Amino acid sequence: MTFKTALITGITGQDGPLLAEFLLEKGYRVVGARQWSPLPDDQNLTRLEKFGDRFSLRPADMSDSGNLTRLLAEEKPDEIYNLAAQSHVAISYDLPEMTADVNALGPLRLLEAIRTLGMEKTTRFYQASSSEMFGNAPAPQSETTPFAPCSPYAAAKLYAYWITVTYRNAYGIHASNGILFNHESPIRGQDFVTRKITHAVAKISLGGTDPLVLGNLDSRRDWGHARDYVEGMWQMLQQDTPGDYVLATGESRTVRACVEQAFSCIGLRVIWRGRGPNEIGCDPRTGRVLVRIDPALFRPNEVHALLGDSDKARRVLGWKPKISFADMIYEMVQSDRQDLFQGTESLLTKSLETFYQNEGSAHLIREAS
Ligand code: NAP
Ligand code: G4F
């Protein structure tokens, strides 16, 4: 029996491992493409070890077309999921050129490789487009809402969106855009706001004393669970005809509400005092400052309110999100608590062992264990 081969770029990020796991469970052979690093971080990939050699890793950089073309020629994927990106909006202001190279020209290089190799009819292509492309267009945003990007990240993603549509129309490639609203999970990067919040809350629950430091508390996002969203990516490539789809929950919350939800997972209520950069979030029982603001974390140009209308995906793909916001934040807080607890525990064990070994007391080592 032959199974399909999927190539996933951005395999070391949040969505890559979750999509790979989803496809491997369906019987796919999955090739994960990751950029070279002297200190590779494979933490998110351990969940894939159980699939043995149906999962493999290949080096690939989105800025190198020769490398990408060779990769496609050798692996001959039935489906390509282009998830690789410089995906942090705030960082895109510091690294606009690199962001454009990877996020805009990266997908062009993949599409050109498909064309050069004559794979237009044999390889389907998914482009990770983003709700950031809507900028401050009025909510709710759907596939027919005019785009209004307002960051270097969003501008680069918009080029990628249109080049995907262009190659679909010009060369008949089965190429689809998933216009995904924010989606999170316990393996979300710690620089994104949900994970930053759940990690800080987990630390506080284990005795940490540092407050959570944030930027704009009033921006609104439509947050779903990444596990639901990777299923939607796959569904797009199983359609007879390619297309562009919004995936969103249809619920929008402020960053402030996300903070309150996360603290509620450890039994703490947050009350807000002050205004603007002087606002603080406090524990009403003790007065302890749990949250404070750093104006440096505000963006030069904020997207104020994202709220998606995913009616098309629900009708055509039969997609719908299953995991609630409250359950997702709870899962993230618990996962961060567990990681921190295990980390602290192993550090403690290590230092005790070192101490006892230095003291030369086998008896005490036995007692400690
Ligand atoms: P992520 O965690 O930031 O992962 C991005 C991945 O891209 C990482 O594996 C990263 O590798 C890789 N990458 C960066 N530059 C590269 C290069 N030059 N060559 C090869 N690989 C490179 O992002 P994510 O949250 O999983 O999101 C997946 C995709 O969906 C991204 O394109 C993102 O822009 C888009 N998206 C995300 C969301 C969301 O809410 N998560 C919403 C809409 C769209 P390293 O680990 O080596 O840096
Ligand atoms: O978590 P964020 O950094 O996500 P953002 O900017 O919405 O982008 C994410 O979602 C996009 C889809 O809409 C993706 F395309 C993109 O790749 C990425 O995955 O910030 C969310 C909100 C922003 O309004 C930000 O200003 O949280 C606000 N925020 C407040 N304090 C903060 C912080 N964001 C971060 N990262 N760090 C803070 O301290």
Short mmCIF file of C-alpha atoms and ligand atoms in Angstrom, two decimals:
data_model
loop_
_atom_site.label_atom_id
_atom_site.label_comp_id
_atom_site.label_asym_id
_atom_site.label_seq_id
_atom_site.Cartn_x
_atom_site.Cartn_y
_atom_site.Cartn_z
CA MET A 1 0.00 0.00 0.00
CA THR A 2 1.44 3.41 -0.89
CA PHE A 3 0.80 6.43 1.24
CA LYS A 4 1.00 10.05 0.29
CA THR A 5 4.15 12.06 1.00
CA ALA A 6 3.79 15.48 2.60
CA LEU A 7 6.57 18.05 2.79
CA ILE A 8 6.21 20.52 5.67
CA THR A 9 8.40 23.61 5.85
CA GLY A 10 8.67 25.27 9.27
CA ILE A 11 8.69 21.88 10.96
CA THR A 12 10.33 23.16 14.16
CA GLY A 13 7.66 25.79 14.87
CA GLN A 14 4.27 25.40 16.49
CA ASP A 15 2.10 24.24 13.58
CA GLY A 16 4.71 22.05 11.85
CA PRO A 17 4.92 19.30 14.50
CA LEU A 18 1.14 19.34 15.10
CA LEU A 19 0.40 19.02 11.38
CA ALA A 20 3.07 16.33 11.00
CA GLU A 21 1.54 14.34 13.85
CA PHE A 22 -1.92 14.70 12.30
CA LEU A 23 -0.70 13.47 8.88
CA LEU A 24 1.45 10.66 10.30
CA GLU A 25 -1.59 9.40 12.19
CA LYS A 26 -3.38 9.26 8.82
CA GLY A 27 -0.57 7.09 7.40
CA TYR A 28 1.34 9.75 5.46
CA ARG A 29 5.09 9.75 5.00
CA VAL A 30 6.17 13.18 6.23
CA VAL A 31 9.33 15.08 5.35
CA GLY A 32 10.03 17.99 7.67
CA ALA A 33 12.19 20.77 6.23
CA ARG A 34 14.16 22.79 8.72
CA GLN A 35 16.75 25.50 8.35
CA TRP A 36 20.28 24.70 9.41
CA SER A 37 21.32 25.73 12.90
CA PRO A 38 24.48 25.03 14.89
CA LEU A 39 22.25 24.41 17.93
CA PRO A 40 19.05 22.86 16.57
CA ASP A 41 16.06 23.00 18.88
CA ASP A 42 14.18 19.74 18.32
CA GLN A 43 12.06 19.97 21.45
CA ASN A 44 8.77 20.15 19.53
CA LEU A 45 9.72 17.16 17.38
CA THR A 46 9.99 14.53 20.12
CA ARG A 47 6.25 13.81 19.69
CA LEU A 48 7.10 12.46 16.20
CA GLU A 49 9.70 9.88 17.29
CA LYS A 50 7.02 7.21 17.69
CA PHE A 51 6.38 7.22 13.92
CA GLY A 52 9.85 5.84 13.13
CA ASP A 53 11.19 6.35 9.62
CA ARG A 54 7.85 7.52 8.19
CA PHE A 55 9.03 10.89 9.50
CA SER A 56 12.32 12.34 8.30
CA LEU A 57 14.08 15.70 8.50
CA ARG A 58 15.78 17.49 5.62
CA PRO A 59 17.75 20.73 5.73
CA ALA A 60 16.11 23.51 3.72
CA ASP A 61 16.20 27.27 3.77
CA MET A 62 13.40 29.38 2.35
CA SER A 63 15.96 31.85 1.03
CA ASP A 64 17.70 29.32 -1.25
CA SER A 65 15.81 28.34 -4.41
CA GLY A 66 18.33 25.76 -5.63
CA ASN A 67 18.11 23.98 -2.32
CA LEU A 68 14.28 24.00 -2.38
CA THR A 69 14.16 22.76 -5.98
CA ARG A 70 16.50 19.85 -5.21
CA LEU A 71 14.43 18.97 -2.15
CA LEU A 72 11.23 18.76 -4.22
CA ALA A 73 12.95 16.80 -6.98
CA GLU A 74 14.24 14.23 -4.48
CA GLU A 75 11.19 13.87 -2.23
CA LYS A 76 8.44 14.28 -4.89
CA PRO A 77 5.82 15.33 -2.34
CA ASP A 78 2.10 14.90 -3.11
CA GLU A 79 1.35 17.80 -0.77
CA ILE A 80 3.48 20.75 0.34
CA TYR A 81 2.52 22.73 3.44
CA ASN A 82 4.50 25.96 3.47
CA LEU A 83 4.52 26.95 7.13
CA ALA A 84 8.04 28.42 7.33
CA ALA A 85 8.12 32.10 8.14
CA GLN A 86 9.56 34.83 10.30
CA SER A 87 6.20 34.83 12.05
CA HIS A 88 6.55 37.50 14.75
CA VAL A 89 4.81 40.74 13.81
CA ALA A 90 6.81 42.99 16.17
CA ILE A 91 10.13 41.47 15.01
CA SER A 92 9.19 42.18 11.39
CA TYR A 93 9.70 45.90 12.11
CA ASP A 94 13.31 45.15 13.11
CA LEU A 95 13.93 42.64 10.31
CA PRO A 96 11.73 43.83 7.41
CA GLU A 97 14.02 42.66 4.62
CA MET A 98 14.59 39.19 6.04
CA THR A 99 10.86 38.92 6.71
CA ALA A 100 10.09 39.77 3.07
CA ASP A 101 12.71 37.33 1.80
CA VAL A 102 11.45 34.37 3.83
CA ASN A 103 7.71 35.13 3.98
CA ALA A 104 7.11 36.57 0.51
CA LEU A 105 9.85 35.19 -1.74
CA GLY A 106 10.03 31.83 0.09
CA PRO A 107 6.63 30.66 -1.23
CA LEU A 108 7.46 32.07 -4.67
CA ARG A 109 10.60 29.90 -4.70
CA LEU A 110 8.55 26.81 -3.83
CA LEU A 111 5.93 27.54 -6.49
CA GLU A 112 8.65 28.14 -9.08
CA ALA A 113 10.24 24.81 -8.11
CA ILE A 114 6.90 23.05 -8.66
CA ARG A 115 6.71 24.65 -12.12
CA THR A 116 10.35 24.06 -13.05
CA LEU A 117 10.07 20.39 -12.14
CA GLY A 118 6.78 19.94 -14.04
CA MET A 119 4.95 19.01 -10.84
CA GLU A 120 1.95 21.30 -11.44
CA LYS A 121 -0.51 18.40 -11.73
CA THR A 122 1.01 16.10 -9.13
CA THR A 123 1.77 18.34 -6.15
CA ARG A 124 -0.74 20.29 -4.09
CA PHE A 125 0.39 23.43 -2.24
CA TYR A 126 -0.79 25.05 0.99
CA GLN A 127 0.30 28.59 1.87
CA ALA A 128 0.13 29.73 5.49
CA SER A 129 -1.59 33.07 5.00
CA SER A 130 -2.60 35.20 7.93
CA SER A 131 -5.45 37.26 9.36
CA GLU A 132 -2.81 39.98 9.86
CA MET A 133 -3.33 40.74 6.16
CA PHE A 134 -6.68 42.32 7.10
CA GLY A 135 -4.96 44.91 9.29
CA ASN A 136 -7.60 47.24 10.69
CA ALA A 137 -10.33 46.33 8.19
CA PRO A 138 -13.72 46.29 9.93
CA ALA A 139 -14.66 43.06 11.73
CA PRO A 140 -15.76 40.38 11.09
CA GLN A 141 -13.19 39.59 8.41
CA SER A 142 -13.89 36.94 5.74
CA GLU A 143 -12.45 35.87 2.37
CA THR A 144 -14.19 38.85 0.74
CA THR A 145 -12.90 41.51 3.16
CA PRO A 146 -10.39 43.82 1.42
CA PHE A 147 -6.88 43.36 2.79
CA ALA A 148 -5.16 46.28 4.53
CA PRO A 149 -1.79 45.04 5.84
CA CYS A 150 -0.14 47.30 8.38
CA SER A 151 3.16 45.64 9.27
CA PRO A 152 6.16 44.39 7.27
CA TYR A 153 5.04 40.87 8.26
CA ALA A 154 1.53 41.37 6.88
CA ALA A 155 2.79 43.05 3.69
CA ALA A 156 5.09 40.09 3.00
CA LYS A 157 2.27 37.62 3.70
CA LEU A 158 0.04 39.52 1.30
CA TYR A 159 2.56 39.06 -1.52
CA ALA A 160 2.67 35.33 -0.69
CA TYR A 161 -1.14 35.19 -0.76
CA TRP A 162 -1.36 36.77 -4.22
CA ILE A 163 1.54 34.81 -5.73
CA THR A 164 -0.23 31.63 -4.61
CA VAL A 165 -3.45 32.78 -6.31
CA THR A 166 -1.45 33.82 -9.39
CA TYR A 167 0.29 30.44 -9.79
CA ARG A 168 -3.03 28.68 -9.28
CA ASN A 169 -4.66 30.71 -12.07
CA ALA A 170 -1.68 30.88 -14.42
CA TYR A 171 -0.35 27.32 -14.19
CA GLY A 172 -3.29 25.29 -12.84
CA ILE A 173 -1.46 24.35 -9.64
CA HIS A 174 -3.70 23.06 -6.83
CA ALA A 175 -2.58 25.91 -4.55
CA SER A 176 -4.65 27.14 -1.60
CA ASN A 177 -4.35 29.87 1.00
CA GLY A 178 -5.39 29.22 4.58
CA ILE A 179 -6.14 32.66 6.03
CA LEU A 180 -5.69 31.63 9.61
CA PHE A 181 -6.57 33.71 12.64
CA ASN A 182 -4.39 33.38 15.75
CA HIS A 183 -4.02 29.83 16.97
CA GLU A 184 -2.14 28.70 20.02
CA SER A 185 -1.10 25.57 21.94
CA PRO A 186 1.31 24.47 24.66
CA ILE A 187 4.12 24.49 22.05
CA ARG A 188 3.46 28.07 20.91
CA GLY A 189 6.65 30.19 20.90
CA GLN A 190 7.11 32.00 24.19
CA ASP A 191 7.30 35.42 22.52
CA PHE A 192 3.65 35.29 21.43
CA VAL A 193 1.27 36.85 23.88
CA THR A 194 -0.80 33.81 24.97
CA ARG A 195 2.22 31.64 25.74
CA LYS A 196 4.02 34.57 27.36
CA ILE A 197 1.01 34.94 29.64
CA THR A 198 0.55 31.24 30.47
CA HIS A 199 4.28 30.79 31.11
CA ALA A 200 4.40 33.76 33.50
CA VAL A 201 1.24 32.60 35.28
CA ALA A 202 2.70 29.10 35.66
CA LYS A 203 5.87 30.59 37.17
CA ILE A 204 3.83 32.66 39.63
CA SER A 205 1.83 29.56 40.63
CA LEU A 206 5.12 27.83 41.51
CA GLY A 207 6.33 30.67 43.70
CA GLY A 208 7.78 33.09 41.11
CA THR A 209 7.81 36.72 42.17
CA ASP A 210 8.24 38.53 38.83
CA PRO A 211 5.14 40.26 37.43
CA LEU A 212 4.01 39.59 33.88
CA VAL A 213 5.14 42.50 31.66
CA LEU A 214 2.98 43.26 28.61
CA GLY A 215 2.29 45.90 25.95
CA ASN A 216 -1.18 46.68 24.60
CA LEU A 217 -3.83 45.03 26.79
CA ASP A 218 -6.76 46.25 24.71
CA SER A 219 -6.07 44.72 21.32
CA ARG A 220 -8.48 41.94 20.42
CA ARG A 221 -7.70 38.61 18.81
CA ASP A 222 -9.73 35.64 17.61
CA TRP A 223 -7.77 32.85 19.33
CA GLY A 224 -8.29 29.17 18.49
CA HIS A 225 -6.37 25.96 19.16
CA ALA A 226 -3.61 25.02 16.67
CA ARG A 227 -4.67 21.37 16.74
CA ASP A 228 -8.04 22.33 15.20
CA TYR A 229 -6.37 24.56 12.61
CA VAL A 230 -3.89 21.99 11.24
CA GLU A 231 -6.85 19.75 10.41
CA GLY A 232 -8.31 22.61 8.34
CA MET A 233 -5.02 22.95 6.40
CA TRP A 234 -5.23 19.29 5.41
CA GLN A 235 -8.92 19.57 4.50
CA MET A 236 -8.12 22.40 2.05
CA LEU A 237 -5.74 20.16 0.10
CA GLN A 238 -8.27 17.29 -0.06
CA GLN A 239 -10.78 19.36 -2.09
CA ASP A 240 -11.19 18.70 -5.83
CA THR A 241 -10.57 22.38 -6.51
CA PRO A 242 -8.15 24.70 -4.70
CA GLY A 243 -9.35 27.83 -2.92
CA ASP A 244 -8.78 30.31 -0.12
CA TYR A 245 -10.34 29.82 3.30
CA VAL A 246 -10.56 31.72 6.58
CA LEU A 247 -10.17 29.57 9.70
CA ALA A 248 -11.36 31.33 12.85
CA THR A 249 -13.46 30.72 15.95
CA GLY A 250 -15.74 33.75 15.49
CA GLU A 251 -14.98 34.89 19.05
CA SER A 252 -12.77 37.85 19.84
CA ARG A 253 -11.17 38.68 23.19
CA THR A 254 -8.80 41.31 24.51
CA VAL A 255 -5.29 40.52 25.72
CA ARG A 256 -6.60 41.70 29.11
CA ALA A 257 -9.29 38.97 29.06
CA CYS A 258 -6.64 36.38 28.18
CA VAL A 259 -4.60 37.50 31.23
CA GLU A 260 -7.67 37.18 33.49
CA GLN A 261 -8.48 33.73 32.07
CA ALA A 262 -4.93 32.46 32.64
CA PHE A 263 -4.74 33.72 36.24
CA SER A 264 -8.14 32.17 36.95
CA CYS A 265 -6.54 28.78 36.13
CA ILE A 266 -4.40 29.13 39.26
CA GLY A 267 -7.21 30.54 41.40
CA LEU A 268 -6.22 34.21 41.18
CA ARG A 269 -8.43 37.15 40.26
CA VAL A 270 -6.91 40.24 38.65
CA ILE A 271 -8.16 43.79 39.29
CA TRP A 272 -6.87 46.65 37.16
CA ARG A 273 -5.68 50.00 38.52
CA GLY A 274 -4.31 53.10 36.77
CA ARG A 275 -4.31 53.97 33.09
CA GLY A 276 -2.10 53.67 30.00
CA PRO A 277 1.52 52.77 30.70
CA ASN A 278 0.86 53.13 34.45
CA GLU A 279 -1.85 50.51 34.55
CA ILE A 280 -1.19 47.50 36.76
CA GLY A 281 -3.01 44.25 37.40
CA CYS A 282 -3.23 43.28 41.08
CA ASP A 283 -4.32 40.41 43.28
CA PRO A 284 -7.26 41.97 45.20
CA ARG A 285 -6.59 39.83 48.29
CA THR A 286 -2.94 40.78 48.79
CA GLY A 287 -2.47 43.87 46.60
CA ARG A 288 0.48 42.12 44.94
CA VAL A 289 1.28 43.43 41.43
CA LEU A 290 0.77 40.58 38.97
CA VAL A 291 0.89 42.53 35.69
CA ARG A 292 2.57 45.72 34.58
CA ILE A 293 3.02 47.55 31.27
CA ASP A 294 6.18 48.27 29.31
CA PRO A 295 5.53 50.88 26.57
CA ALA A 296 8.45 49.39 24.59
CA LEU A 297 6.19 46.39 23.90
CA PHE A 298 3.62 48.51 22.04
CA ARG A 299 3.83 48.17 18.25
CA PRO A 300 4.53 51.03 15.82
CA ASN A 301 1.23 50.21 14.10
CA GLU A 302 -1.25 47.99 15.96
CA VAL A 303 -3.91 45.72 14.50
CA HIS A 304 -6.65 46.52 17.00
CA ALA A 305 -9.37 43.95 16.47
CA LEU A 306 -9.41 40.64 14.63
CA LEU A 307 -12.58 38.58 14.46
CA GLY A 308 -12.94 35.96 11.76
CA ASP A 309 -15.94 34.75 9.78
CA SER A 310 -15.12 31.15 8.79
CA ASP A 311 -18.52 30.38 7.28
CA LYS A 312 -16.95 29.23 3.95
CA ALA A 313 -14.64 26.70 5.65
CA ARG A 314 -17.54 25.43 7.75
CA ARG A 315 -19.80 24.97 4.69
CA VAL A 316 -17.29 23.71 2.10
CA LEU A 317 -14.74 21.83 4.20
CA GLY A 318 -17.01 20.84 7.07
CA TRP A 319 -14.38 22.39 9.37
CA LYS A 320 -15.18 23.75 12.80
CA PRO A 321 -13.09 24.46 15.88
CA LYS A 322 -13.63 21.98 18.70
CA ILE A 323 -11.45 23.25 21.55
CA SER A 324 -12.74 26.22 23.57
CA PHE A 325 -10.61 29.23 24.53
CA ALA A 326 -10.95 28.41 28.25
CA ASP A 327 -9.84 24.80 27.74
CA MET A 328 -6.92 25.90 25.59
CA ILE A 329 -5.61 28.40 28.15
CA TYR A 330 -6.05 25.84 30.91
CA GLU A 331 -4.07 23.27 28.90
CA MET A 332 -1.30 25.80 28.24
CA VAL A 333 -1.03 26.86 31.90
CA GLN A 334 -0.94 23.23 33.06
CA SER A 335 1.66 22.29 30.46
CA ASP A 336 3.87 25.24 31.44
CA ARG A 337 3.49 24.34 35.11
CA GLN A 338 4.50 20.77 34.38
CA ASP A 339 7.55 21.81 32.32
CA LEU A 340 8.66 24.30 34.95
CA PHE A 341 8.09 21.83 37.76
CA GLN A 342 10.08 19.09 36.00
CA GLY A 343 12.83 21.58 35.12
CA THR A 344 13.03 22.82 38.70
CA GLU A 345 12.91 19.29 40.03
CA SER A 346 15.71 18.04 37.81
CA LEU A 347 17.82 21.10 38.63
CA LEU A 348 17.25 20.47 42.34
CA THR A 349 18.11 16.79 42.03
CA LYS A 350 21.24 17.65 40.07
CA SER A 351 22.46 20.16 42.61
CA LEU A 352 21.78 17.78 45.49
CA GLU A 353 23.69 15.04 43.70
CA THR A 354 26.61 17.38 43.02
CA PHE A 355 26.59 18.52 46.62
CA TYR A 356 26.55 14.99 48.03
CA GLN A 357 29.12 13.73 45.55
CA ASN A 358 31.41 16.57 46.55
CA GLU A 359 30.83 15.69 50.18
CA GLY A 360 31.60 12.04 49.31
CA SER A 361 28.58 10.71 51.18
CA ALA A 362 26.89 7.80 49.40
CA HIS A 363 24.57 7.47 52.36
CA LEU A 364 23.13 10.95 51.92
CA ILE A 365 22.72 10.45 48.16
CA ARG A 366 20.63 7.35 48.86
CA GLU A 367 18.52 9.23 51.37
CA ALA A 368 17.94 12.10 48.96
CA SER A 369 16.70 9.77 46.24
P1 NAP B 1 6.47 29.55 14.14
O1 NAP B 1 6.25 28.75 15.37
O2 NAP B 1 7.10 30.88 14.24
O3 NAP B 1 7.33 28.63 13.15
C1 NAP B 1 7.95 29.18 12.01
C2 NAP B 1 8.86 28.14 11.40
O4 NAP B 1 9.50 28.69 10.23
C3 NAP B 1 9.98 27.65 12.31
O5 NAP B 1 10.14 26.25 12.14
C4 NAP B 1 11.20 28.35 11.75
O6 NAP B 1 12.42 27.67 11.95
C5 NAP B 1 10.87 28.34 10.26
N1 NAP B 1 11.70 29.27 9.48
C6 NAP B 1 11.92 30.59 9.72
N2 NAP B 1 12.76 31.09 8.80
C7 NAP B 1 13.10 30.08 7.98
C8 NAP B 1 13.94 29.96 6.83
N3 NAP B 1 14.65 31.00 6.35
N4 NAP B 1 14.04 28.75 6.22
C9 NAP B 1 13.38 27.68 6.70
N5 NAP B 1 12.57 27.73 7.77
C10 NAP B 1 12.42 28.91 8.40
O7 NAP B 1 5.09 29.74 13.35
P2 NAP B 1 3.70 28.95 13.54
O8 NAP B 1 2.93 29.60 14.63
O9 NAP B 1 3.97 27.50 13.57
O10 NAP B 1 2.96 29.35 12.18
C11 NAP B 1 3.14 28.60 11.00
C12 NAP B 1 2.89 29.49 9.79
O11 NAP B 1 1.56 29.99 9.86
C13 NAP B 1 3.78 30.71 9.70
O12 NAP B 1 4.01 30.95 8.33
C14 NAP B 1 2.94 31.84 10.27
O13 NAP B 1 3.34 33.08 9.73
C15 NAP B 1 1.57 31.43 9.82
N6 NAP B 1 0.45 31.83 10.67
C16 NAP B 1 0.48 31.55 12.00
C17 NAP B 1 -0.60 31.88 12.79
C18 NAP B 1 -0.62 31.57 14.26
O14 NAP B 1 -1.47 32.14 14.96
N7 NAP B 1 0.21 30.66 14.74
C19 NAP B 1 -1.72 32.53 12.22
C20 NAP B 1 -1.69 32.81 10.85
C21 NAP B 1 -0.62 32.44 10.08
P3 NAP B 1 13.33 27.92 13.28
O15 NAP B 1 12.64 27.15 14.37
O16 NAP B 1 14.63 27.35 12.90
O17 NAP B 1 13.35 29.40 13.50
O1 G4F B 2 0.66 37.03 20.18
P1 G4F B 2 1.00 38.12 19.26
O2 G4F B 2 2.44 38.47 19.10
O3 G4F B 2 0.33 37.73 17.87
P2 G4F B 2 -0.04 38.59 16.56
O4 G4F B 2 0.75 39.83 16.45
O5 G4F B 2 -1.52 38.71 16.52
O6 G4F B 2 0.48 37.60 15.41
C1 G4F B 2 0.23 36.20 15.45
O7 G4F B 2 -1.00 35.93 14.82
C2 G4F B 2 -1.04 36.25 13.42
C3 G4F B 2 -2.45 35.91 12.92
O8 G4F B 2 -3.31 36.99 13.17
C4 G4F B 2 0.02 35.44 12.71
F1 G4F B 2 -0.02 35.67 11.38
C5 G4F B 2 1.39 35.79 13.27
O9 G4F B 2 2.37 34.97 12.65
C6 G4F B 2 1.39 35.50 14.78
O10 G4F B 2 1.28 34.12 14.96
O11 G4F B 2 0.24 39.47 19.67
C7 G4F B 2 -1.16 39.49 19.88
C8 G4F B 2 -1.56 40.83 20.47
C9 G4F B 2 -1.01 42.04 19.71
O12 G4F B 2 -2.04 42.98 19.59
C10 G4F B 2 0.08 42.61 20.61
O13 G4F B 2 0.27 44.01 20.51
O14 G4F B 2 -1.02 40.92 21.79
C11 G4F B 2 -0.48 42.22 21.98
N1 G4F B 2 0.54 42.17 23.02
C12 G4F B 2 0.46 42.84 24.20
N2 G4F B 2 1.57 42.61 24.91
C13 G4F B 2 1.67 41.47 23.00
C14 G4F B 2 2.33 41.76 24.19
N3 G4F B 2 2.20 40.65 22.06
C15 G4F B 2 3.39 40.07 22.33
N4 G4F B 2 3.93 39.21 21.42
N5 G4F B 2 4.09 40.33 23.49
C16 G4F B 2 3.59 41.17 24.46
O15 G4F B 2 4.22 41.39 25.49
#
